[in-house]
mmCIF file of C-alpha atoms and ligand atoms in Angstrom:
data_model
loop_
_atom_site.group_PDB
_atom_site.id
_atom_site.type_symbol
_atom_site.label_atom_id
_atom_site.label_comp_id
_atom_site.label_asym_id
_atom_site.label_seq_id
_atom_site.Cartn_x
_atom_site.Cartn_y
_atom_site.Cartn_z
ATOM 1 C CA MET A 1338 89.661 -19.603 14.782
ATOM 2 C CA LYS A 1339 86.639 -20.519 16.862
ATOM 3 C CA THR A 1340 86.321 -24.298 16.969
ATOM 4 C CA ILE A 1341 83.509 -26.481 18.226
ATOM 5 C CA LYS A 1342 85.249 -26.793 21.597
ATOM 6 C CA ASP A 1343 85.202 -23.012 22.075
ATOM 7 C CA ILE A 1344 81.445 -22.739 21.876
ATOM 8 C CA ASP A 1345 78.731 -23.910 24.263
ATOM 9 C CA ILE A 1346 76.572 -26.461 22.496
ATOM 10 C CA LYS A 1347 75.381 -28.555 25.445
ATOM 11 C CA ASN A 1348 71.645 -29.336 25.286
ATOM 12 C CA LYS A 1349 71.219 -27.131 22.220
ATOM 13 C CA LYS A 1350 69.905 -27.576 18.705
ATOM 14 C CA VAL A 1351 73.046 -27.735 16.602
ATOM 15 C CA ILE A 1352 73.058 -27.247 12.848
ATOM 16 C CA ILE A 1353 76.100 -28.899 11.253
ATOM 17 C CA ARG A 1354 77.021 -28.118 7.653
ATOM 18 C CA CYS A 1355 78.741 -31.314 6.515
ATOM 19 C CA ASP A 1356 80.327 -32.234 3.200
ATOM 20 C CA PHE A 1357 78.403 -35.329 2.118
ATOM 21 C CA ASN A 1358 79.141 -34.673 -1.545
ATOM 22 C CA VAL A 1359 79.983 -38.329 -2.221
ATOM 23 C CA PRO A 1360 79.943 -40.248 -5.506
ATOM 24 C CA ILE A 1361 76.646 -42.177 -5.810
ATOM 25 C CA LYS A 1362 75.859 -44.634 -8.601
ATOM 26 C CA ASP A 1363 72.446 -46.293 -8.922
ATOM 27 C CA GLY A 1364 71.601 -45.211 -5.383
ATOM 28 C CA LYS A 1365 74.811 -46.757 -3.960
ATOM 29 C CA ILE A 1366 77.591 -44.731 -2.357
ATOM 30 C CA ILE A 1367 80.873 -45.599 -4.076
ATOM 31 C CA ASP A 1368 83.241 -43.823 -1.690
ATOM 32 C CA ASP A 1369 82.151 -42.847 1.822
ATOM 33 C CA THR A 1370 85.389 -41.105 2.860
ATOM 34 C CA ARG A 1371 83.643 -37.773 3.297
ATOM 35 C CA ILE A 1372 80.911 -39.284 5.463
ATOM 36 C CA ILE A 1373 83.511 -40.962 7.657
ATOM 37 C CA SER A 1374 85.401 -37.660 7.895
ATOM 38 C CA SER A 1375 82.303 -36.007 9.393
ATOM 39 C CA LEU A 1376 81.817 -38.536 12.206
ATOM 40 C CA GLN A 1377 84.070 -36.972 14.822
ATOM 41 C CA THR A 1378 82.058 -33.747 14.920
ATOM 42 C CA ILE A 1379 78.699 -35.544 14.914
ATOM 43 C CA LYS A 1380 79.790 -37.907 17.706
ATOM 44 C CA TYR A 1381 81.045 -34.987 19.777
ATOM 45 C CA CYS A 1382 77.627 -33.326 19.396
ATOM 46 C CA LEU A 1383 75.933 -36.557 20.512
ATOM 47 C CA ASP A 1384 78.181 -36.606 23.592
ATOM 48 C CA GLN A 1385 77.124 -33.035 24.335
ATOM 49 C CA ASN A 1386 73.477 -34.135 24.422
ATOM 50 C CA THR A 1387 72.375 -31.967 21.510
ATOM 51 C CA LYS A 1388 69.679 -32.192 18.848
ATOM 52 C CA ILE A 1389 71.548 -32.493 15.572
ATOM 53 C CA ILE A 1390 70.387 -31.058 12.243
ATOM 54 C CA LEU A 1391 72.671 -31.967 9.346
ATOM 55 C CA LEU A 1392 72.891 -30.121 6.021
ATOM 56 C CA SER A 1393 74.955 -30.855 2.934
ATOM 57 C CA HIS A 1394 74.989 -30.301 -0.786
ATOM 58 C CA LEU A 1395 75.342 -33.139 -3.290
ATOM 59 C CA GLY A 1396 76.405 -32.534 -6.889
ATOM 60 C CA ARG A 1397 74.908 -29.689 -8.890
ATOM 61 C CA VAL A 1398 71.220 -28.991 -9.382
ATOM 62 C CA LYS A 1399 70.481 -26.950 -12.480
ATOM 63 C CA GLU A 1400 67.229 -28.497 -13.704
ATOM 64 C CA GLU A 1401 64.439 -30.841 -12.533
ATOM 65 C CA ALA A 1402 66.260 -33.824 -13.996
ATOM 66 C CA ASP A 1403 69.164 -33.275 -11.565
ATOM 67 C CA LEU A 1404 66.969 -33.749 -8.480
ATOM 68 C CA ALA A 1405 66.611 -37.530 -8.398
ATOM 69 C CA LYS A 1406 70.283 -38.268 -9.013
ATOM 70 C CA ASN A 1407 71.348 -35.828 -6.295
ATOM 71 C CA ASP A 1408 68.959 -37.060 -3.614
ATOM 72 C CA LEU A 1409 70.775 -37.216 -0.245
ATOM 73 C CA ALA A 1410 68.667 -40.128 1.082
ATOM 74 C CA PRO A 1411 71.419 -42.791 0.658
ATOM 75 C CA VAL A 1412 73.714 -40.703 2.879
ATOM 76 C CA ALA A 1413 71.238 -40.931 5.792
ATOM 77 C CA VAL A 1414 71.261 -44.734 5.451
ATOM 78 C CA ARG A 1415 75.072 -44.937 5.435
ATOM 79 C CA LEU A 1416 75.378 -42.476 8.293
ATOM 80 C CA SER A 1417 72.928 -44.534 10.376
ATOM 81 C CA GLU A 1418 75.083 -47.602 9.810
ATOM 82 C CA LEU A 1419 78.279 -45.794 10.735
ATOM 83 C CA LEU A 1420 76.825 -44.164 13.867
ATOM 84 C CA ASN A 1421 74.774 -47.159 14.801
ATOM 85 C CA CYS A 1422 71.691 -45.042 15.462
ATOM 86 C CA GLU A 1423 68.782 -43.645 13.488
ATOM 87 C CA VAL A 1424 69.401 -40.719 11.158
ATOM 88 C CA LYS A 1425 66.022 -39.391 10.101
ATOM 89 C CA PHE A 1426 65.969 -38.124 6.542
ATOM 90 C CA ILE A 1427 63.659 -35.213 5.670
ATOM 91 C CA PRO A 1428 63.296 -35.062 1.888
ATOM 92 C CA LYS A 1429 62.666 -31.286 1.986
ATOM 93 C CA THR A 1430 64.897 -28.256 2.407
ATOM 94 C CA ARG A 1431 62.196 -26.169 4.112
ATOM 95 C CA GLY A 1432 58.547 -26.205 5.134
ATOM 96 C CA GLN A 1433 56.090 -27.813 7.539
ATOM 97 C CA GLU A 1434 57.419 -31.384 7.375
ATOM 98 C CA LEU A 1435 60.910 -30.215 8.297
ATOM 99 C CA GLU A 1436 59.766 -27.813 11.002
ATOM 100 C CA THR A 1437 57.491 -30.392 12.654
ATOM 101 C CA ALA A 1438 60.269 -32.996 12.596
ATOM 102 C CA ILE A 1439 62.572 -30.530 14.356
ATOM 103 C CA GLU A 1440 59.928 -29.588 16.924
ATOM 104 C CA ASN A 1441 59.494 -33.270 17.765
ATOM 105 C CA MET A 1442 63.209 -33.973 18.214
ATOM 106 C CA ASN A 1443 64.595 -35.408 21.437
ATOM 107 C CA PHE A 1444 68.159 -34.854 22.578
ATOM 108 C CA LYS A 1445 70.649 -37.035 20.639
ATOM 109 C CA ASP A 1446 68.224 -37.278 17.694
ATOM 110 C CA ILE A 1447 69.742 -36.683 14.277
ATOM 111 C CA ILE A 1448 67.999 -35.251 11.236
ATOM 112 C CA LEU A 1449 69.493 -34.929 7.763
ATOM 113 C CA ILE A 1450 67.675 -32.546 5.470
ATOM 114 C CA GLN A 1451 67.534 -32.819 1.684
ATOM 115 C CA ASN A 1452 70.407 -31.627 -0.552
ATOM 116 C CA THR A 1453 70.808 -27.876 0.031
ATOM 117 C CA ARG A 1454 71.260 -27.375 -3.715
ATOM 118 C CA TYR A 1455 67.651 -28.364 -4.323
ATOM 119 C CA GLU A 1456 67.191 -24.671 -3.497
ATOM 120 C CA ASP A 1457 69.221 -23.804 -6.617
ATOM 121 C CA LEU A 1458 66.289 -24.749 -8.840
ATOM 122 C CA ASP A 1459 64.560 -21.616 -7.597
ATOM 123 C CA GLY A 1460 66.954 -18.842 -8.627
ATOM 124 C CA LYS A 1461 70.148 -20.429 -7.227
ATOM 125 C CA LYS A 1462 69.101 -19.544 -3.693
ATOM 126 C CA GLU A 1463 71.707 -21.791 -2.035
ATOM 127 C CA SER A 1464 74.663 -21.013 -4.321
ATOM 128 C CA SER A 1465 74.038 -17.277 -4.411
ATOM 129 C CA ASN A 1466 73.750 -17.097 -0.611
ATOM 130 C CA ASP A 1467 70.166 -15.867 -0.653
ATOM 131 C CA GLU A 1468 69.721 -13.843 2.518
ATOM 132 C CA GLU A 1469 66.252 -15.090 3.340
ATOM 133 C CA LEU A 1470 67.295 -18.747 2.927
ATOM 134 C CA GLY A 1471 70.332 -18.360 5.226
ATOM 135 C CA LYS A 1472 68.097 -16.735 7.843
ATOM 136 C CA TYR A 1473 65.473 -19.472 7.493
ATOM 137 C CA TRP A 1474 67.960 -22.311 7.984
ATOM 138 C CA ALA A 1475 69.546 -20.443 10.914
ATOM 139 C CA SER A 1476 66.093 -20.163 12.527
ATOM 140 C CA LEU A 1477 65.948 -23.961 12.780
ATOM 141 C CA GLY A 1478 68.758 -24.195 15.370
ATOM 142 C CA ASP A 1479 70.606 -22.474 18.220
ATOM 143 C CA VAL A 1480 74.219 -22.904 17.132
ATOM 144 C CA PHE A 1481 75.984 -23.461 13.795
ATOM 145 C CA ILE A 1482 79.003 -25.656 13.129
ATOM 146 C CA ASN A 1483 80.624 -25.492 9.705
ATOM 147 C CA ASP A 1484 82.497 -28.696 8.988
ATOM 148 C CA ALA A 1485 82.308 -28.720 5.185
ATOM 149 C CA PHE A 1486 85.828 -27.914 4.045
ATOM 150 C CA GLY A 1487 84.942 -28.869 0.448
ATOM 151 C CA THR A 1488 82.705 -25.783 0.106
ATOM 152 C CA ALA A 1489 84.632 -23.433 2.390
ATOM 153 C CA HIS A 1490 85.822 -21.480 -0.679
ATOM 154 C CA ARG A 1491 82.218 -20.655 -1.598
ATOM 155 C CA ALA A 1492 79.837 -18.206 0.058
ATOM 156 C CA HIS A 1493 76.609 -20.181 0.081
ATOM 157 C CA ALA A 1494 73.429 -19.888 2.148
ATOM 158 C CA SER A 1495 74.224 -23.154 3.966
ATOM 159 C CA ASN A 1496 77.593 -21.921 5.259
ATOM 160 C CA VAL A 1497 78.041 -18.134 5.141
ATOM 161 C CA GLY A 1498 74.285 -17.485 5.232
ATOM 162 C CA ILE A 1499 73.663 -19.502 8.402
ATOM 163 C CA ALA A 1500 76.908 -18.404 10.083
ATOM 164 C CA SER A 1501 75.886 -14.760 9.609
ATOM 165 C CA ASN A 1502 72.779 -15.399 11.724
ATOM 166 C CA LEU A 1503 73.889 -17.728 14.550
ATOM 167 C CA PRO A 1504 76.741 -18.219 17.032
ATOM 168 C CA SER A 1505 79.151 -20.310 14.938
ATOM 169 C CA ALA A 1506 82.334 -22.349 15.014
ATOM 170 C CA VAL A 1507 84.193 -24.788 12.769
ATOM 171 C CA GLY A 1508 84.057 -28.543 13.355
ATOM 172 C CA PHE A 1509 86.901 -31.009 13.813
ATOM 173 C CA LEU A 1510 87.309 -31.719 10.092
ATOM 174 C CA ILE A 1511 87.818 -28.097 9.098
ATOM 175 C CA GLU A 1512 90.119 -27.643 12.091
ATOM 176 C CA LYS A 1513 92.203 -30.625 10.915
ATOM 177 C CA GLU A 1514 92.330 -29.370 7.308
ATOM 178 C CA LEU A 1515 93.422 -25.897 8.408
ATOM 179 C CA THR A 1516 96.026 -27.219 10.816
ATOM 180 C CA ALA A 1517 97.620 -29.265 8.019
ATOM 181 C CA LEU A 1518 97.470 -26.465 5.456
ATOM 182 C CA SER A 1519 98.727 -23.823 7.867
ATOM 183 C CA SER A 1520 102.000 -25.733 8.133
ATOM 184 C CA LEU A 1521 102.619 -24.263 4.661
ATOM 185 C CA ASN A 1522 102.338 -20.648 5.826
ATOM 186 C CA ASP A 1523 105.793 -20.776 7.322
ATOM 187 C CA PRO A 1524 107.005 -24.081 5.891
ATOM 188 C CA GLU A 1525 109.974 -26.141 6.903
ATOM 189 C CA HIS A 1526 112.507 -26.415 4.097
ATOM 190 C CA PRO A 1527 113.028 -27.971 1.645
ATOM 191 C CA PHE A 1528 109.407 -27.242 0.769
ATOM 192 C CA ILE A 1529 108.472 -28.801 -2.573
ATOM 193 C CA VAL A 1530 105.304 -28.206 -4.579
ATOM 194 C CA ILE A 1531 104.109 -30.768 -7.133
ATOM 195 C CA LEU A 1532 101.574 -29.577 -9.697
ATOM 196 C CA GLY A 1533 99.842 -31.645 -12.341
ATOM 197 C CA GLY A 1534 96.473 -31.762 -14.025
ATOM 198 C CA ALA A 1535 95.241 -30.344 -17.246
ATOM 199 C CA LYS A 1536 95.661 -26.604 -17.500
ATOM 200 C CA VAL A 1537 98.239 -24.033 -16.494
ATOM 201 C CA SER A 1538 95.435 -21.492 -16.109
ATOM 202 C CA ASP A 1539 94.010 -23.382 -13.100
ATOM 203 C CA LYS A 1540 97.345 -23.272 -11.298
ATOM 204 C CA ILE A 1541 98.607 -19.761 -12.088
ATOM 205 C CA GLY A 1542 97.427 -18.436 -8.709
ATOM 206 C CA VAL A 1543 99.214 -21.255 -6.862
ATOM 207 C CA ILE A 1544 102.443 -20.780 -8.806
ATOM 208 C CA LYS A 1545 102.417 -17.024 -8.178
ATOM 209 C CA ASN A 1546 101.704 -17.453 -4.476
ATOM 210 C CA LEU A 1547 104.152 -20.272 -3.779
ATOM 211 C CA VAL A 1548 107.058 -19.697 -6.139
ATOM 212 C CA ASN A 1549 108.911 -17.540 -3.632
ATOM 213 C CA LYS A 1550 108.116 -19.740 -0.637
ATOM 214 C CA ALA A 1551 108.872 -23.108 -2.248
ATOM 215 C CA ASP A 1552 112.336 -24.446 -2.916
ATOM 216 C CA LYS A 1553 111.155 -26.278 -6.038
ATOM 217 C CA ILE A 1554 107.986 -26.511 -8.094
ATOM 218 C CA ILE A 1555 107.735 -29.817 -9.915
ATOM 219 C CA ILE A 1556 105.400 -29.717 -12.907
ATOM 220 C CA GLY A 1557 103.836 -32.749 -14.586
ATOM 221 C CA GLY A 1558 100.541 -33.652 -16.255
ATOM 222 C CA GLY A 1559 99.092 -31.789 -19.200
ATOM 223 C CA MET A 1560 100.347 -28.457 -17.890
ATOM 224 C CA ALA A 1561 103.997 -29.524 -18.269
ATOM 225 C CA PHE A 1562 103.670 -29.334 -22.059
ATOM 226 C CA THR A 1563 102.873 -25.626 -22.027
ATOM 227 C CA PHE A 1564 106.063 -25.100 -20.012
ATOM 228 C CA LEU A 1565 108.042 -27.350 -22.397
ATOM 229 C CA LYS A 1566 106.680 -25.436 -25.385
ATOM 230 C CA ALA A 1567 107.642 -22.164 -23.684
ATOM 231 C CA LYS A 1568 111.159 -23.563 -23.469
ATOM 232 C CA GLY A 1569 111.131 -24.166 -27.215
ATOM 233 C CA TYR A 1570 110.530 -27.940 -27.355
ATOM 234 C CA GLU A 1571 108.356 -29.584 -29.996
ATOM 235 C CA THR A 1572 105.300 -30.786 -28.039
ATOM 236 C CA GLY A 1573 103.376 -32.361 -30.951
ATOM 237 C CA THR A 1574 99.649 -32.624 -30.268
ATOM 238 C CA SER A 1575 100.023 -32.526 -26.466
ATOM 239 C CA LEU A 1576 97.656 -30.366 -24.452
ATOM 240 C CA ILE A 1577 98.791 -26.744 -24.742
ATOM 241 C CA ASP A 1578 97.403 -23.749 -22.919
ATOM 242 C CA GLU A 1579 98.311 -21.244 -25.672
ATOM 243 C CA GLU A 1580 97.156 -18.216 -23.688
ATOM 244 C CA ASN A 1581 99.592 -18.962 -20.909
ATOM 245 C CA ILE A 1582 102.800 -19.629 -22.833
ATOM 246 C CA GLU A 1583 103.993 -16.107 -22.019
ATOM 247 C CA PHE A 1584 103.284 -16.651 -18.315
ATOM 248 C CA CYS A 1585 105.324 -19.884 -18.412
ATOM 249 C CA LYS A 1586 108.197 -18.103 -20.196
ATOM 250 C CA LYS A 1587 108.273 -15.434 -17.488
ATOM 251 C CA VAL A 1588 108.259 -17.994 -14.664
ATOM 252 C CA LEU A 1589 111.011 -19.999 -16.359
ATOM 253 C CA LYS A 1590 113.107 -16.869 -16.848
ATOM 254 C CA ASN A 1591 112.723 -15.578 -13.288
ATOM 255 C CA TYR A 1592 112.853 -18.905 -11.460
ATOM 256 C CA SER A 1593 114.841 -21.152 -13.794
ATOM 257 C CA ASN A 1594 116.424 -23.072 -10.896
ATOM 258 C CA LYS A 1595 113.103 -23.720 -9.156
ATOM 259 C CA ILE A 1596 110.927 -25.109 -11.935
ATOM 260 C CA ILE A 1597 111.396 -28.834 -12.485
ATOM 261 C CA LEU A 1598 109.974 -30.285 -15.715
ATOM 262 C CA PRO A 1599 109.752 -33.823 -17.119
ATOM 263 C CA VAL A 1600 112.785 -35.193 -18.986
ATOM 264 C CA ASP A 1601 110.887 -38.003 -20.705
ATOM 265 C CA VAL A 1602 107.223 -38.714 -21.409
ATOM 266 C CA ALA A 1603 104.883 -41.484 -22.582
ATOM 267 C CA VAL A 1604 103.605 -40.456 -26.006
ATOM 268 C CA THR A 1605 100.950 -41.796 -28.347
ATOM 269 C CA THR A 1606 98.983 -40.525 -31.323
ATOM 270 C CA GLU A 1607 95.389 -40.664 -30.062
ATOM 271 C CA PHE A 1608 93.745 -39.591 -26.813
ATOM 272 C CA THR A 1609 92.622 -43.151 -26.011
ATOM 273 C CA GLU A 1610 93.961 -46.110 -24.130
ATOM 274 C CA LYS A 1611 93.857 -48.380 -27.152
ATOM 275 C CA GLU A 1612 96.949 -47.146 -28.973
ATOM 276 C CA GLU A 1613 100.429 -48.367 -28.068
ATOM 277 C CA TYR A 1614 102.626 -45.773 -26.427
ATOM 278 C CA LYS A 1615 106.348 -45.012 -26.621
ATOM 279 C CA VAL A 1616 108.575 -43.438 -24.026
ATOM 280 C CA LYS A 1617 110.474 -40.506 -25.503
ATOM 281 C CA ASP A 1618 112.944 -37.955 -24.185
ATOM 282 C CA ILE A 1619 111.346 -34.538 -24.345
ATOM 283 C CA ASN A 1620 113.571 -33.427 -27.224
ATOM 284 C CA ASN A 1621 112.268 -36.278 -29.415
ATOM 285 C CA ILE A 1622 108.502 -35.689 -29.423
ATOM 286 C CA GLU A 1623 107.173 -35.750 -32.990
ATOM 287 C CA LYS A 1624 104.561 -33.487 -34.516
ATOM 288 C CA ASN A 1625 101.805 -36.152 -34.436
ATOM 289 C CA GLU A 1626 102.520 -37.322 -30.868
ATOM 290 C CA MET A 1627 100.909 -36.308 -27.581
ATOM 291 C CA GLY A 1628 102.343 -36.832 -24.122
ATOM 292 C CA LEU A 1629 99.932 -38.465 -21.696
ATOM 293 C CA ASP A 1630 102.197 -39.367 -18.770
ATOM 294 C CA ILE A 1631 105.660 -38.743 -17.392
ATOM 295 C CA GLY A 1632 108.293 -41.342 -18.303
ATOM 296 C CA PRO A 1633 110.458 -43.575 -16.060
ATOM 297 C CA LYS A 1634 113.491 -41.240 -16.070
ATOM 298 C CA THR A 1635 111.212 -38.421 -14.926
ATOM 299 C CA ILE A 1636 109.769 -40.535 -12.106
ATOM 300 C CA THR A 1637 113.313 -41.091 -10.795
ATOM 301 C CA TYR A 1638 114.206 -37.435 -11.352
ATOM 302 C CA PHE A 1639 111.106 -36.163 -9.506
ATOM 303 C CA ALA A 1640 111.707 -38.646 -6.668
ATOM 304 C CA GLU A 1641 115.261 -37.320 -6.373
ATOM 305 C CA GLN A 1642 113.888 -33.772 -6.008
ATOM 306 C CA ILE A 1643 111.608 -34.660 -3.097
ATOM 307 C CA LYS A 1644 113.977 -37.093 -1.383
ATOM 308 C CA ASN A 1645 115.016 -34.670 1.371
ATOM 309 C CA ALA A 1646 111.847 -32.578 1.459
ATOM 310 C CA LYS A 1647 110.567 -31.556 4.882
ATOM 311 C CA ILE A 1648 107.143 -30.929 3.387
ATOM 312 C CA VAL A 1649 105.528 -31.557 0.001
ATOM 313 C CA VAL A 1650 102.204 -30.316 -1.293
ATOM 314 C CA TRP A 1651 100.780 -32.029 -4.375
ATOM 315 C CA ASN A 1652 97.808 -30.985 -6.512
ATOM 316 C CA GLY A 1653 96.831 -32.653 -9.786
ATOM 317 C CA PRO A 1654 97.806 -35.950 -11.461
ATOM 318 C CA LEU A 1655 101.041 -36.255 -13.453
ATOM 319 C CA GLY A 1656 99.318 -38.018 -16.350
ATOM 320 C CA VAL A 1657 95.880 -38.893 -17.700
ATOM 321 C CA TYR A 1658 94.857 -40.682 -14.560
ATOM 322 C CA GLU A 1659 91.556 -41.944 -15.984
ATOM 323 C CA PHE A 1660 93.516 -44.271 -18.328
ATOM 324 C CA ASN A 1661 95.277 -47.144 -16.553
ATOM 325 C CA LYS A 1662 98.217 -46.898 -18.940
ATOM 326 C CA TYR A 1663 98.892 -43.287 -18.053
ATOM 327 C CA LYS A 1664 98.478 -43.374 -14.287
ATOM 328 C CA VAL A 1665 101.890 -44.957 -13.780
ATOM 329 C CA GLY A 1666 103.811 -41.730 -13.107
ATOM 330 C CA THR A 1667 101.318 -40.525 -10.487
ATOM 331 C CA ASP A 1668 101.119 -43.918 -8.782
ATOM 332 C CA LYS A 1669 104.897 -44.459 -8.698
ATOM 333 C CA LEU A 1670 105.650 -41.060 -7.200
ATOM 334 C CA LEU A 1671 102.927 -41.570 -4.618
ATOM 335 C CA GLU A 1672 104.427 -44.963 -3.764
ATOM 336 C CA TYR A 1673 107.821 -43.307 -3.343
ATOM 337 C CA ILE A 1674 106.329 -40.736 -0.955
ATOM 338 C CA VAL A 1675 104.645 -43.425 1.136
ATOM 339 C CA ASN A 1676 107.659 -45.748 1.196
ATOM 340 C CA ASN A 1677 109.956 -42.925 2.224
ATOM 341 C CA ASN A 1678 107.609 -41.346 4.720
ATOM 342 C CA ILE A 1679 107.744 -37.943 3.093
ATOM 343 C CA LYS A 1680 105.436 -35.486 4.857
ATOM 344 C CA THR A 1681 102.915 -34.708 2.111
ATOM 345 C CA ILE A 1682 99.665 -32.816 1.760
ATOM 346 C CA LEU A 1683 97.483 -34.016 -1.114
ATOM 347 C CA GLY A 1684 94.763 -31.782 -2.502
ATOM 348 C CA GLY A 1685 92.377 -32.343 -5.394
ATOM 349 C CA GLY A 1686 89.988 -35.151 -6.291
ATOM 350 C CA ASP A 1687 92.215 -37.205 -8.612
ATOM 351 C CA ILE A 1688 95.250 -37.225 -6.429
ATOM 352 C CA VAL A 1689 93.355 -37.979 -3.245
ATOM 353 C CA ALA A 1690 91.555 -40.841 -5.038
ATOM 354 C CA ALA A 1691 94.959 -42.144 -6.199
ATOM 355 C CA ALA A 1692 96.017 -42.339 -2.540
ATOM 356 C CA VAL A 1693 92.908 -44.175 -1.375
ATOM 357 C CA ASN A 1694 94.920 -47.253 -0.371
ATOM 358 C CA TYR A 1695 97.410 -45.215 1.628
ATOM 359 C CA LYS A 1696 94.911 -43.501 3.921
ATOM 360 C CA ASP A 1697 96.941 -43.713 7.122
ATOM 361 C CA LYS A 1698 100.292 -43.306 5.439
ATOM 362 C CA ILE A 1699 99.821 -39.832 4.026
ATOM 363 C CA TYR A 1700 100.301 -36.845 6.341
ATOM 364 C CA HIS A 1701 97.143 -35.194 5.014
ATOM 365 C CA ALA A 1702 94.731 -35.927 2.156
ATOM 366 C CA SER A 1703 92.370 -32.992 1.889
ATOM 367 C CA THR A 1704 88.620 -33.490 1.465
ATOM 368 C CA GLY A 1705 88.410 -30.282 -0.572
ATOM 369 C CA GLY A 1706 90.143 -29.880 -3.938
ATOM 370 C CA GLY A 1707 88.905 -26.394 -4.837
ATOM 371 C CA ALA A 1708 89.196 -25.126 -1.265
ATOM 372 C CA THR A 1709 92.776 -26.415 -0.962
ATOM 373 C CA LEU A 1710 93.718 -24.800 -4.251
ATOM 374 C CA GLU A 1711 92.289 -21.448 -3.178
ATOM 375 C CA TYR A 1712 94.076 -21.725 0.162
ATOM 376 C CA LEU A 1713 97.331 -22.376 -1.724
ATOM 377 C CA GLU A 1714 96.607 -19.334 -3.873
ATOM 378 C CA GLY A 1715 96.590 -17.314 -0.658
ATOM 379 C CA LYS A 1716 92.895 -16.494 -0.953
ATOM 380 C CA THR A 1717 90.498 -16.096 1.948
ATOM 381 C CA LEU A 1718 87.954 -18.919 2.303
ATOM 382 C CA PRO A 1719 84.582 -17.207 2.932
ATOM 383 C CA GLY A 1720 83.042 -20.211 4.724
ATOM 384 C CA ILE A 1721 85.798 -19.911 7.337
ATOM 385 C CA ALA A 1722 86.329 -16.146 7.314
ATOM 386 C CA VAL A 1723 82.717 -15.612 8.366
ATOM 387 C CA ILE A 1724 83.418 -17.585 11.549
ATOM 388 C CA LYS A 1725 86.658 -15.784 12.363
HETATM 389 P P1 AMP B 1815 92.907 -30.914 -12.849
HETATM 390 O O1 AMP B 1815 91.425 -30.948 -12.720
HETATM 391 O O2 AMP B 1815 93.443 -29.625 -13.366
HETATM 392 O O3 AMP B 1815 93.627 -31.429 -11.635
HETATM 393 O O4 AMP B 1815 93.249 -31.904 -14.012
HETATM 394 C C1 AMP B 1815 92.964 -33.253 -13.972
HETATM 395 C C2 AMP B 1815 92.903 -33.742 -15.371
HETATM 396 O O5 AMP B 1815 94.150 -33.540 -16.010
HETATM 397 C C3 AMP B 1815 92.622 -35.206 -15.452
HETATM 398 O O6 AMP B 1815 91.357 -35.379 -16.014
HETATM 399 C C4 AMP B 1815 93.710 -35.735 -16.352
HETATM 400 O O7 AMP B 1815 93.231 -36.607 -17.327
HETATM 401 C C5 AMP B 1815 94.250 -34.497 -17.024
HETATM 402 N N1 AMP B 1815 95.626 -34.697 -17.490
HETATM 403 C C6 AMP B 1815 96.695 -35.040 -16.772
HETATM 404 N N2 AMP B 1815 97.784 -35.180 -17.552
HETATM 405 C C7 AMP B 1815 97.391 -34.924 -18.809
HETATM 406 C C8 AMP B 1815 98.041 -34.933 -20.072
HETATM 407 N N3 AMP B 1815 99.334 -35.215 -20.168
HETATM 408 N N4 AMP B 1815 97.317 -34.625 -21.150
HETATM 409 C C9 AMP B 1815 96.006 -34.338 -21.059
HETATM 410 N N5 AMP B 1815 95.326 -34.313 -19.890
HETATM 411 C C10 AMP B 1815 96.000 -34.612 -18.785
#
């Protein structure tokens, strides 16, 4: 893997594809983790006396109405504060204003251009990796650094398109993400996988790819109920992925000793936070009840399973994390991991957000949910493959 240190960038115009896809409400950035994660690469480029052109996407742009709410301007302000220097924002993705601003750059100047997905309004040019757009952006610089792990699983004009037209390398963030994830290629054992979230269908690829490598796969969240139903339990009105019951049956049959399921759950009758809930063993769920979190016996049981783990990878919450009442299972297991110093890789928005207060205590919290998942599925990440 060619990293930023393997490529000569000194005194050059460097285009860096960052992941500034941060939550913004009323023009205010709510969580700047991704901006902070990009600083090491930007600072290194400053030290190398380069002219820096930053690109990123923000949200999705499908229609005119999406433009204003996905304006990248607030990121330039925050970045200026964090770097303690001016970051000039160009509210365009191409054209005279952008080209003149680049022509007038001095070394160590930084420009951030408008959300790359503004180009999606015109025939999805960014997201479909329009050849002409990739070439155009590449023409603005001398070297390309991809540091956006969050979009590495997509072939877009702002990563694959530019990299196909310029000498390229990955930045420090992608290098860090890949170093952490590659420890799972030949993992130390016990290697335990924890999967949660809504649907089995989203995790089939991960289960197939890791079931032979992992010593245990712990399953919680909505997807646990499809497995419980496959085992013959009454699951009431819990979330069920009917199409994948057969898949779950097969996995349970072939890997019965590896799949770890909840033994008790928090159940209620409505998908809201208002109703009272009861904790029930999994053989006592009634027809009108839905499980929205794992129960206390399960928390202890899951903790027992990971106690001696050499490495854990966790994707997806173990309950309905958006409701305070049903985030207990996820939070308690996370607390156990932190308190017991269990080497853990977290991937996926919900679970990384759950660990926000443990930033330095988790071995690795990935900045890319989808990219991590595809890596765990054993897939090639096009944004990185193009650089290899
Ligand atoms: P994912 O995007 O697949 O990681 O799934 C995350 C979503 O799963 C969150 O929005 C959770 O609310 C949802 N989820 C977790 N546990 C359950 C559950 N027991 N029932 C319904 N949804 C759940």
